[in-house]
Amino acid sequence: MSAPAKKIELTPPQILVIGFAAIILTGAVLLMLPVASANGTPLRFLDALFTATSATCVTGLVVVDTGTYFSTFGQIVIILLIQIGGLGFMTMSTVFAFMLKKRISLKERLILQEAMNQGSMEGIVRLIRKVIRYSLTIEFIAAVIFSIRWSIDLGPARGIYYGIFHAISFFNNAGFDLFGSVTGPFSSLTHYADDVIVNFVAMALIVLGGIGFVVISDLLEFKRNKRLSLHSKVVLSATGTLILVGAIVIFVFEFSNTKTVGSLSWYGKLLASFTQSVSPRTAGINTVDLASLRQATQFFIIILMFIGASPGSTGGGIKTTTFTTLIGAMIAMIRGKEDIVFFHQRLGKDRILKAITLTMIALFLVITVTMLLSTTESHSFLVILFEVTSAFGTVGLSLGLTPDLTDFGKVLIALTMFAGRLGPLTLAYALGPKTEKELYRYPEGKITIG
């Protein structure tokens, strides 16, 4: 009598990886259909896979211009992938469970905990309900404002369609846009560099999508609770500081550059500087020609893209809390302090180790992919580093390399986007061996550091 087959038990990180991969493959198949392209020509599988990965991982790097190459069907497939990828496929699955009045199992709660980057399962279903409610409300309000604004330029029907598409794309921090059919392929929002409504609504969507749903919930309940969590305080202070510092640096570096902000009025210079500072939060929109930026500005944007958005959001990068923890550790070490303290609260050692681990894995990934692409792509090192960091941070900003990528380069960038969306640690847990509790500890030793 043969032994019964052993049941394969997948961990929450493994389920997330498989789930995202399945959505990407489904999206790629749909984008390959002749009906998905404007001229009826089927898109190559690799290009369709790249586009589906970019949409599901809410990045925005594209090998073909979204507004001119894809038909309405193809664009709708892309925006659905962005919505599913931004909120997370487990969140969308939970929506259907709510609609069918189905109970959320313990395993599903564990997967949701992993997907939302939460420390515990407590209140996870309640958080998902808030995520859905907040997301749809914010997207609806933005879609109405965008629709009114663009109806003036494009007519009511097209204006409403563009309003809905870009509200979803920007809130989910994806860099996809349709303005290639209006102002030329790969033009993004360069035609609206000094438009107050478009810039402010776009920035608001990017920031709200990038600070995370836990922080949004904290802010909305502040009037009742009269307090913010430590997480929310760190995220808001870090986000505000990075946006302000980023805008100042871009304004100073590009002030006299007539190819970017130099040709704009003082007001336009400030608006463009803030938009370009907010966008590397992983949104991927630009109102000036990025390829014309000075190299110092391009490198600074690379740093902003690497930091990225905040935990539990639609964005990527190492996250603002990780960056803040590293800065706090550096300051504490310089001052000879043992603890990292934020807002009169001490961080646990496990938080510090996780921040260091995440940053080192991210650095290793970006450096490795950049080195490999430097041997296959005929572009400068800075352009390649910019593109790789944009892919890892799921940003979508580009200096023009992506459409020229070799097939090998497309595969590498697609894998980098996938790793960036799931998070390096989640991917490592999914692919690594099952951890077991150590039964003993080695004696402590000392080495010289520095």
Coordinates of C-alpha atoms in Angstrom, one line a residue:
M1 CA 0.0 0.0 0.0
S2 CA 1.5 3.3 -1.1
A3 CA 2.0 6.1 1.4
P4 CA -0.4 9.0 1.1
A5 CA 1.0 12.0 -0.8
K6 CA 2.3 14.7 1.5
K7 CA 0.3 17.8 1.4
I8 CA 2.3 20.9 0.4
E9 CA 1.8 23.7 2.9
L10 CA 2.6 27.1 1.4
T11 CA 3.6 29.9 3.7
P12 CA 2.0 33.4 3.5
P13 CA 5.0 34.9 1.6
Q14 CA 4.9 32.0 -0.9
I15 CA 1.2 32.5 -1.5
L16 CA 1.8 36.2 -2.1
V17 CA 4.5 35.5 -4.6
I18 CA 2.4 32.9 -6.5
G19 CA -0.7 35.1 -6.4
F20 CA 1.1 38.1 -7.9
A21 CA 2.8 35.9 -10.5
A22 CA -0.6 34.4 -11.5
I23 CA -2.1 37.9 -11.9
I24 CA 0.9 39.1 -14.0
L25 CA 0.6 36.1 -16.3
T26 CA -3.1 36.5 -16.7
G27 CA -2.6 40.2 -17.6
A28 CA 0.2 39.4 -20.0
V29 CA -2.1 37.0 -21.9
L30 CA -4.9 39.6 -22.1
L31 CA -2.4 42.3 -23.3
M32 CA -1.2 39.9 -26.1
L33 CA -4.7 39.8 -27.6
P34 CA -5.1 41.7 -30.9
V35 CA -8.0 43.6 -29.4
A36 CA -5.6 45.0 -26.8
S37 CA -3.6 47.0 -29.3
A38 CA -4.8 50.1 -31.2
N39 CA -3.7 48.7 -34.6
G40 CA -4.8 45.1 -33.9
T41 CA -1.2 43.8 -34.0
P42 CA -0.5 41.4 -31.1
L43 CA 2.1 42.5 -28.6
R44 CA 5.1 40.2 -28.1
F45 CA 4.8 37.9 -25.1
L46 CA 7.9 39.4 -23.4
D47 CA 6.7 43.0 -23.9
A48 CA 3.2 42.0 -22.7
L49 CA 4.7 40.3 -19.7
F50 CA 6.9 43.3 -18.9
T51 CA 3.9 45.7 -19.2
A52 CA 1.7 43.4 -17.0
T53 CA 4.5 43.2 -14.4
S54 CA 4.9 47.0 -14.4
A55 CA 1.1 47.5 -14.0
T56 CA 0.6 44.8 -11.3
C57 CA 3.7 46.0 -9.4
V58 CA 2.4 49.6 -9.8
T59 CA 5.6 50.8 -11.4
G60 CA 5.0 52.5 -14.7
L61 CA 8.1 51.6 -16.7
V62 CA 6.9 50.9 -20.2
V63 CA 8.4 49.5 -23.4
V64 CA 5.5 50.9 -25.5
D65 CA 3.6 54.1 -24.9
T66 CA 0.3 53.4 -23.1
G67 CA -1.7 56.1 -24.6
T68 CA -0.8 55.4 -28.3
Y69 CA -0.1 51.7 -28.5
F70 CA -3.0 50.2 -26.5
S71 CA -6.7 50.2 -27.4
T72 CA -9.3 51.1 -24.8
F73 CA -9.5 47.4 -23.9
G74 CA -5.8 47.2 -23.4
Q75 CA -5.8 50.4 -21.2
I76 CA -8.7 49.0 -19.1
V77 CA -6.7 45.7 -18.6
I78 CA -3.7 47.9 -17.4
I79 CA -5.8 50.0 -15.0
L80 CA -7.4 46.9 -13.5
L81 CA -4.0 45.3 -13.0
I82 CA -2.9 48.6 -11.3
Q83 CA -5.9 48.5 -9.0
I84 CA -5.4 44.9 -8.0
G85 CA -1.6 45.3 -7.7
G86 CA -1.9 48.5 -5.7
L87 CA -4.4 47.2 -3.1
G88 CA -3.0 43.7 -3.2
F89 CA -4.7 40.6 -4.6
M90 CA -5.5 39.4 -1.1
T91 CA -7.3 42.6 -0.4
M92 CA -9.3 42.2 -3.6
S93 CA -10.0 38.5 -2.7
T94 CA -11.3 39.8 0.7
V95 CA -13.6 42.2 -1.2
F96 CA -15.3 39.2 -2.9
A97 CA -15.4 37.3 0.4
F98 CA -17.2 40.3 1.9
M99 CA -19.7 40.4 -1.0
L100 CA -20.4 36.6 -0.7
K101 CA -20.6 37.0 3.1
K102 CA -17.9 34.4 3.5
R103 CA -15.8 34.1 6.7
I104 CA -12.1 35.1 6.5
S105 CA -10.1 32.1 7.7
L106 CA -7.1 32.2 10.0
K107 CA -4.7 31.4 7.1
E108 CA -6.2 34.2 5.0
R109 CA -5.7 36.6 7.9
L110 CA -2.1 35.5 8.1
I111 CA -1.6 36.2 4.4
L112 CA -3.4 39.6 4.8
Q113 CA -1.0 40.4 7.7
E114 CA 2.0 39.7 5.5
A115 CA 0.5 41.6 2.5
M116 CA -0.2 44.7 4.6
N117 CA 3.1 44.5 6.4
Q118 CA 1.4 44.4 9.8
G119 CA 3.0 43.1 13.1
S120 CA -0.1 41.2 14.2
M121 CA -3.4 39.9 12.9
E122 CA -5.3 42.0 15.4
G123 CA -7.9 44.1 13.5
I124 CA -6.5 43.0 10.1
V125 CA -10.0 42.5 8.6
R126 CA -11.2 45.8 10.0
L127 CA -8.1 47.4 8.4
I128 CA -8.9 45.8 5.0
R129 CA -12.4 47.3 5.2
K130 CA -10.9 50.7 5.8
V131 CA -8.4 50.2 2.9
I132 CA -11.2 49.5 0.5
R133 CA -13.4 52.4 1.7
Y134 CA -10.5 54.9 1.8
S135 CA -9.1 53.9 -1.6
L136 CA -12.4 54.1 -3.5
T137 CA -13.4 57.4 -1.8
I138 CA -10.0 59.1 -2.6
E139 CA -10.0 57.8 -6.1
F140 CA -13.6 58.9 -6.7
I141 CA -13.0 62.5 -5.5
A142 CA -9.8 62.8 -7.6
A143 CA -11.5 61.3 -10.6
V144 CA -14.2 64.0 -10.4
I145 CA -11.7 66.8 -10.2
F146 CA -9.5 65.5 -13.0
S147 CA -12.6 64.8 -15.2
I148 CA -13.8 68.4 -14.8
R149 CA -10.3 69.8 -15.6
W150 CA -9.5 67.6 -18.6
S151 CA -13.0 67.9 -20.0
I152 CA -12.1 71.5 -20.8
D153 CA -9.1 70.3 -22.9
L154 CA -10.3 66.9 -24.2
G155 CA -14.0 67.0 -24.2
P156 CA -16.4 65.4 -21.7
A157 CA -16.2 61.7 -22.7
R158 CA -12.4 61.6 -23.0
G159 CA -12.0 63.9 -20.0
I160 CA -14.0 61.6 -17.7
Y161 CA -12.1 58.5 -19.0
Y162 CA -8.7 60.2 -18.5
G163 CA -9.9 61.4 -15.0
I164 CA -10.8 57.9 -13.8
F165 CA -7.7 56.3 -15.3
H166 CA -5.2 58.7 -13.9
A167 CA -6.9 58.9 -10.4
I168 CA -6.5 55.2 -10.1
S169 CA -2.9 55.2 -11.5
F170 CA -1.7 58.1 -9.4
F171 CA -3.2 57.0 -6.1
N172 CA -1.7 53.5 -6.5
N173 CA 1.6 55.2 -7.2
A174 CA 1.8 53.8 -10.7
G175 CA 3.4 55.9 -13.4
F176 CA 1.1 54.9 -16.3
D177 CA -0.5 57.8 -18.2
L178 CA -2.4 58.2 -21.4
F179 CA -1.1 61.6 -22.5
G180 CA 1.1 60.1 -25.2
S181 CA -1.9 60.3 -27.5
V182 CA -2.3 64.0 -26.6
T183 CA 1.2 65.6 -26.3
G184 CA 3.4 62.9 -27.8
P185 CA 4.6 59.4 -26.7
F186 CA 6.2 59.1 -23.3
S187 CA 5.5 62.8 -22.5
S188 CA 3.8 62.1 -19.1
L189 CA 2.5 65.4 -17.6
T190 CA 5.1 67.7 -19.2
H191 CA 2.3 69.7 -20.8
Y192 CA 0.9 70.6 -17.3
A193 CA 4.2 71.7 -15.6
D194 CA 2.5 74.9 -14.3
D195 CA -1.1 73.7 -14.0
V196 CA -2.2 74.1 -10.4
I197 CA -5.1 71.7 -10.3
V198 CA -3.4 68.8 -12.1
N199 CA -0.2 69.1 -10.0
F200 CA -1.8 69.5 -6.6
V201 CA -4.3 66.7 -7.1
A202 CA -1.6 64.4 -8.5
M203 CA 0.7 65.2 -5.5
A204 CA -2.1 64.7 -3.1
L205 CA -2.9 61.3 -4.6
I206 CA 0.7 60.2 -4.6
V207 CA 1.2 61.3 -0.9
L208 CA -2.0 59.6 0.3
G209 CA -1.2 56.4 -1.6
G210 CA 2.4 56.5 -0.3
I211 CA 2.0 57.1 3.4
G212 CA 0.1 53.9 3.9
F213 CA -3.5 53.0 5.0
V214 CA -2.6 52.7 8.7
V215 CA -1.5 56.3 8.7
I216 CA -4.6 57.5 6.8
S217 CA -6.8 55.6 9.3
D218 CA -4.8 57.3 12.2
L219 CA -5.3 60.7 10.7
L220 CA -9.0 60.3 10.2
E221 CA -9.5 59.0 13.7
F222 CA -7.3 61.6 15.3
K223 CA -10.2 63.8 16.3
R224 CA -11.7 60.9 18.3
N225 CA -8.4 59.4 19.7
K226 CA -6.5 62.6 20.2
R227 CA -3.3 60.8 19.4
L228 CA -1.2 59.4 16.6
S229 CA 0.8 56.1 16.8
L230 CA 4.6 56.2 16.7
H231 CA 4.5 54.7 13.2
S232 CA 2.3 57.5 11.9
K233 CA 4.4 60.2 13.5
V234 CA 7.6 58.8 11.9
V235 CA 6.0 58.3 8.5
L236 CA 4.5 61.8 8.4
S237 CA 7.6 63.5 9.6
A238 CA 9.9 61.5 7.3
T239 CA 7.6 62.1 4.3
G240 CA 7.3 65.8 4.9
T241 CA 11.0 66.2 5.4
L242 CA 11.9 64.3 2.3
I243 CA 9.4 66.2 0.1
L244 CA 10.6 69.6 1.4
V245 CA 14.3 68.8 1.2
G246 CA 13.8 67.2 -2.3
A247 CA 12.0 70.2 -3.6
I248 CA 14.7 72.6 -2.3
V249 CA 17.5 70.5 -3.8
I250 CA 15.7 70.2 -7.2
F251 CA 14.9 73.9 -7.2
V252 CA 18.5 74.9 -6.5
F253 CA 20.1 72.4 -9.0
E254 CA 17.7 73.1 -11.8
F255 CA 17.0 76.8 -11.3
S256 CA 19.1 78.0 -14.2
N257 CA 18.5 74.9 -16.4
T258 CA 16.4 76.2 -19.3
K259 CA 15.7 72.6 -20.5
T260 CA 13.8 71.8 -17.3
V261 CA 12.5 74.4 -14.7
G262 CA 14.7 77.3 -15.8
S263 CA 12.2 78.4 -18.5
L264 CA 9.3 78.5 -16.1
S265 CA 8.1 81.4 -13.9
W266 CA 9.0 81.5 -10.3
Y267 CA 5.7 80.0 -9.4
G268 CA 6.2 77.3 -12.1
K269 CA 9.7 76.6 -10.8
L270 CA 8.4 75.9 -7.3
L271 CA 5.5 73.8 -8.5
A272 CA 7.6 71.7 -10.8
S273 CA 10.3 71.2 -8.1
F274 CA 7.7 70.0 -5.6
T275 CA 6.1 67.7 -8.2
Q276 CA 9.4 66.2 -9.1
S277 CA 10.2 65.8 -5.4
V278 CA 6.9 64.0 -4.6
S279 CA 7.0 61.7 -7.7
P280 CA 10.0 59.6 -6.5
R281 CA 7.8 58.6 -3.6
T282 CA 7.2 55.8 -6.2
A283 CA 4.6 57.5 -8.4
G284 CA 6.5 57.8 -11.7
I285 CA 5.0 61.0 -13.2
N286 CA 7.0 63.9 -14.4
T287 CA 6.2 67.5 -15.5
V288 CA 9.7 68.2 -16.9
D289 CA 12.0 66.2 -19.2
L290 CA 14.0 64.0 -16.8
A291 CA 16.7 63.3 -19.4
S292 CA 17.5 67.0 -19.5
L293 CA 18.0 67.2 -15.7
R294 CA 21.5 67.8 -14.5
Q295 CA 23.4 64.7 -13.4
A296 CA 23.4 65.8 -9.8
T297 CA 19.6 66.1 -9.8
Q298 CA 19.3 62.7 -11.5
F299 CA 21.4 61.1 -8.8
F300 CA 19.5 62.8 -6.0
I301 CA 16.3 61.4 -7.5
I302 CA 17.8 58.0 -7.4
I303 CA 18.3 58.4 -3.7
L304 CA 14.7 59.4 -3.2
M305 CA 13.5 56.5 -5.3
F306 CA 15.6 54.0 -3.3
I307 CA 14.0 55.3 -0.1
G308 CA 10.5 55.1 -1.6
A309 CA 7.1 55.3 0.1
S310 CA 6.0 54.0 3.5
P311 CA 5.0 50.5 4.8
G312 CA 1.5 49.2 4.1
S313 CA 1.1 51.6 1.1
T314 CA 0.9 51.2 -2.6
G315 CA 4.5 52.2 -3.0
G316 CA 7.9 50.5 -3.0
G317 CA 11.5 51.2 -2.0
I318 CA 13.1 50.4 1.4
K319 CA 10.4 52.6 2.9
T320 CA 10.6 55.8 4.9
T321 CA 10.6 54.1 8.3
T322 CA 13.6 51.9 7.3
F323 CA 15.5 55.0 6.2
T324 CA 14.5 56.9 9.4
T325 CA 15.6 53.9 11.6
L326 CA 19.0 53.9 9.9
I327 CA 19.5 57.6 10.4
G328 CA 18.4 57.2 14.0
A329 CA 20.9 54.4 14.5
M330 CA 23.7 56.5 13.1
I331 CA 22.8 59.5 15.3
A332 CA 22.6 57.3 18.4
M333 CA 26.0 55.7 17.6
I334 CA 27.6 59.1 17.1
R335 CA 26.2 60.4 20.3
G336 CA 27.2 57.3 22.2
K337 CA 23.6 56.3 23.0
E338 CA 22.5 52.7 23.3
D339 CA 18.8 53.2 22.2
I340 CA 17.2 54.7 19.1
V341 CA 14.5 57.1 20.4
F342 CA 11.7 58.7 18.3
F343 CA 9.0 60.9 19.9
H344 CA 10.0 59.6 23.4
Q345 CA 9.7 56.0 22.5
R346 CA 12.5 53.4 22.1
L347 CA 12.8 51.1 19.1
G348 CA 13.4 47.4 19.7
K349 CA 16.6 45.8 18.5
D350 CA 14.6 43.6 16.1
R351 CA 13.4 46.7 14.2
I352 CA 16.9 47.9 13.8
L353 CA 18.2 44.5 12.5
K354 CA 15.2 44.3 10.1
A355 CA 16.0 47.8 8.7
I356 CA 19.6 46.9 8.2
T357 CA 18.8 43.5 6.6
L358 CA 16.2 45.1 4.2
T359 CA 18.6 47.8 3.2
M360 CA 21.5 45.5 2.5
I361 CA 19.3 43.1 0.4
A362 CA 17.9 46.1 -1.5
L363 CA 21.4 47.5 -2.1
F364 CA 22.7 44.1 -3.2
L365 CA 19.8 43.7 -5.7
V366 CA 20.2 47.2 -7.2
I367 CA 23.9 46.9 -7.5
T368 CA 23.8 43.4 -9.0
V369 CA 21.2 44.2 -11.6
T370 CA 22.9 47.5 -12.5
M371 CA 26.2 45.6 -13.0
L372 CA 24.6 43.0 -15.2
L373 CA 22.7 45.6 -17.4
S374 CA 25.9 47.6 -17.7
T375 CA 27.3 44.7 -19.8
T376 CA 24.2 44.3 -22.1
E377 CA 22.8 47.8 -22.5
S378 CA 24.4 50.6 -24.5
H379 CA 23.6 53.5 -22.1
S380 CA 25.6 55.4 -19.5
F381 CA 26.0 53.9 -16.0
L382 CA 23.9 56.7 -14.4
V383 CA 21.0 56.0 -16.8
I384 CA 21.1 52.3 -16.0
L385 CA 21.3 52.9 -12.3
F386 CA 18.4 55.3 -12.5
E387 CA 16.2 52.7 -14.4
V388 CA 17.1 49.9 -12.0
T389 CA 16.4 52.0 -8.9
S390 CA 13.1 53.1 -10.5
A391 CA 12.2 49.4 -11.0
F392 CA 13.1 48.4 -7.5
G393 CA 11.3 51.3 -5.9
T394 CA 8.3 50.6 -8.3
V395 CA 8.6 54.3 -9.3
G396 CA 8.3 54.3 -13.1
L397 CA 10.4 57.4 -13.7
S398 CA 12.7 56.8 -16.7
L399 CA 15.5 58.5 -18.6
G400 CA 14.5 56.7 -21.7
L401 CA 16.3 53.3 -21.3
T402 CA 13.3 51.0 -20.9
P403 CA 12.0 51.2 -24.5
D404 CA 15.5 50.4 -25.7
L405 CA 16.2 47.4 -23.4
T406 CA 17.4 44.1 -24.8
D407 CA 15.3 41.0 -24.1
F408 CA 17.7 40.1 -21.3
G409 CA 17.4 43.6 -19.9
K410 CA 13.6 43.4 -19.9
V411 CA 13.6 40.2 -18.0
L412 CA 16.0 41.6 -15.4
I413 CA 14.0 44.8 -14.9
A414 CA 10.7 42.9 -14.7
L415 CA 12.2 40.6 -12.0
T416 CA 13.4 43.8 -10.2
M417 CA 9.9 45.3 -10.3
F418 CA 8.5 42.1 -8.9
A419 CA 11.0 42.0 -6.1
G420 CA 10.4 45.6 -5.3
R421 CA 6.6 45.3 -5.1
L422 CA 6.6 42.2 -2.9
G423 CA 9.5 43.5 -0.8
P424 CA 13.0 41.9 -0.6
L425 CA 12.3 40.3 2.8
T426 CA 9.0 38.8 1.7
L427 CA 10.7 37.4 -1.4
A428 CA 13.6 36.1 0.7
Y429 CA 11.2 34.4 3.2
A430 CA 9.2 32.9 0.3
L431 CA 12.3 31.5 -1.5
G432 CA 14.4 30.6 1.5
P433 CA 14.3 27.4 3.6
K434 CA 11.8 27.1 6.4
T435 CA 13.3 28.6 9.6
E436 CA 13.7 26.5 12.7
K437 CA 14.2 27.6 16.2
E438 CA 17.8 27.5 17.4
L439 CA 18.4 25.0 20.2
Y440 CA 21.6 26.6 21.4
R441 CA 23.6 29.8 21.1
Y442 CA 27.3 30.3 20.4
P443 CA 29.5 32.2 22.9
E444 CA 29.8 36.0 22.2
G445 CA 32.9 37.1 20.3
K446 CA 34.3 40.6 19.5
I447 CA 35.6 42.1 16.2
T448 CA 36.9 45.6 15.5
I449 CA 34.4 47.8 13.5
G450 CA 35.5 50.9 11.7

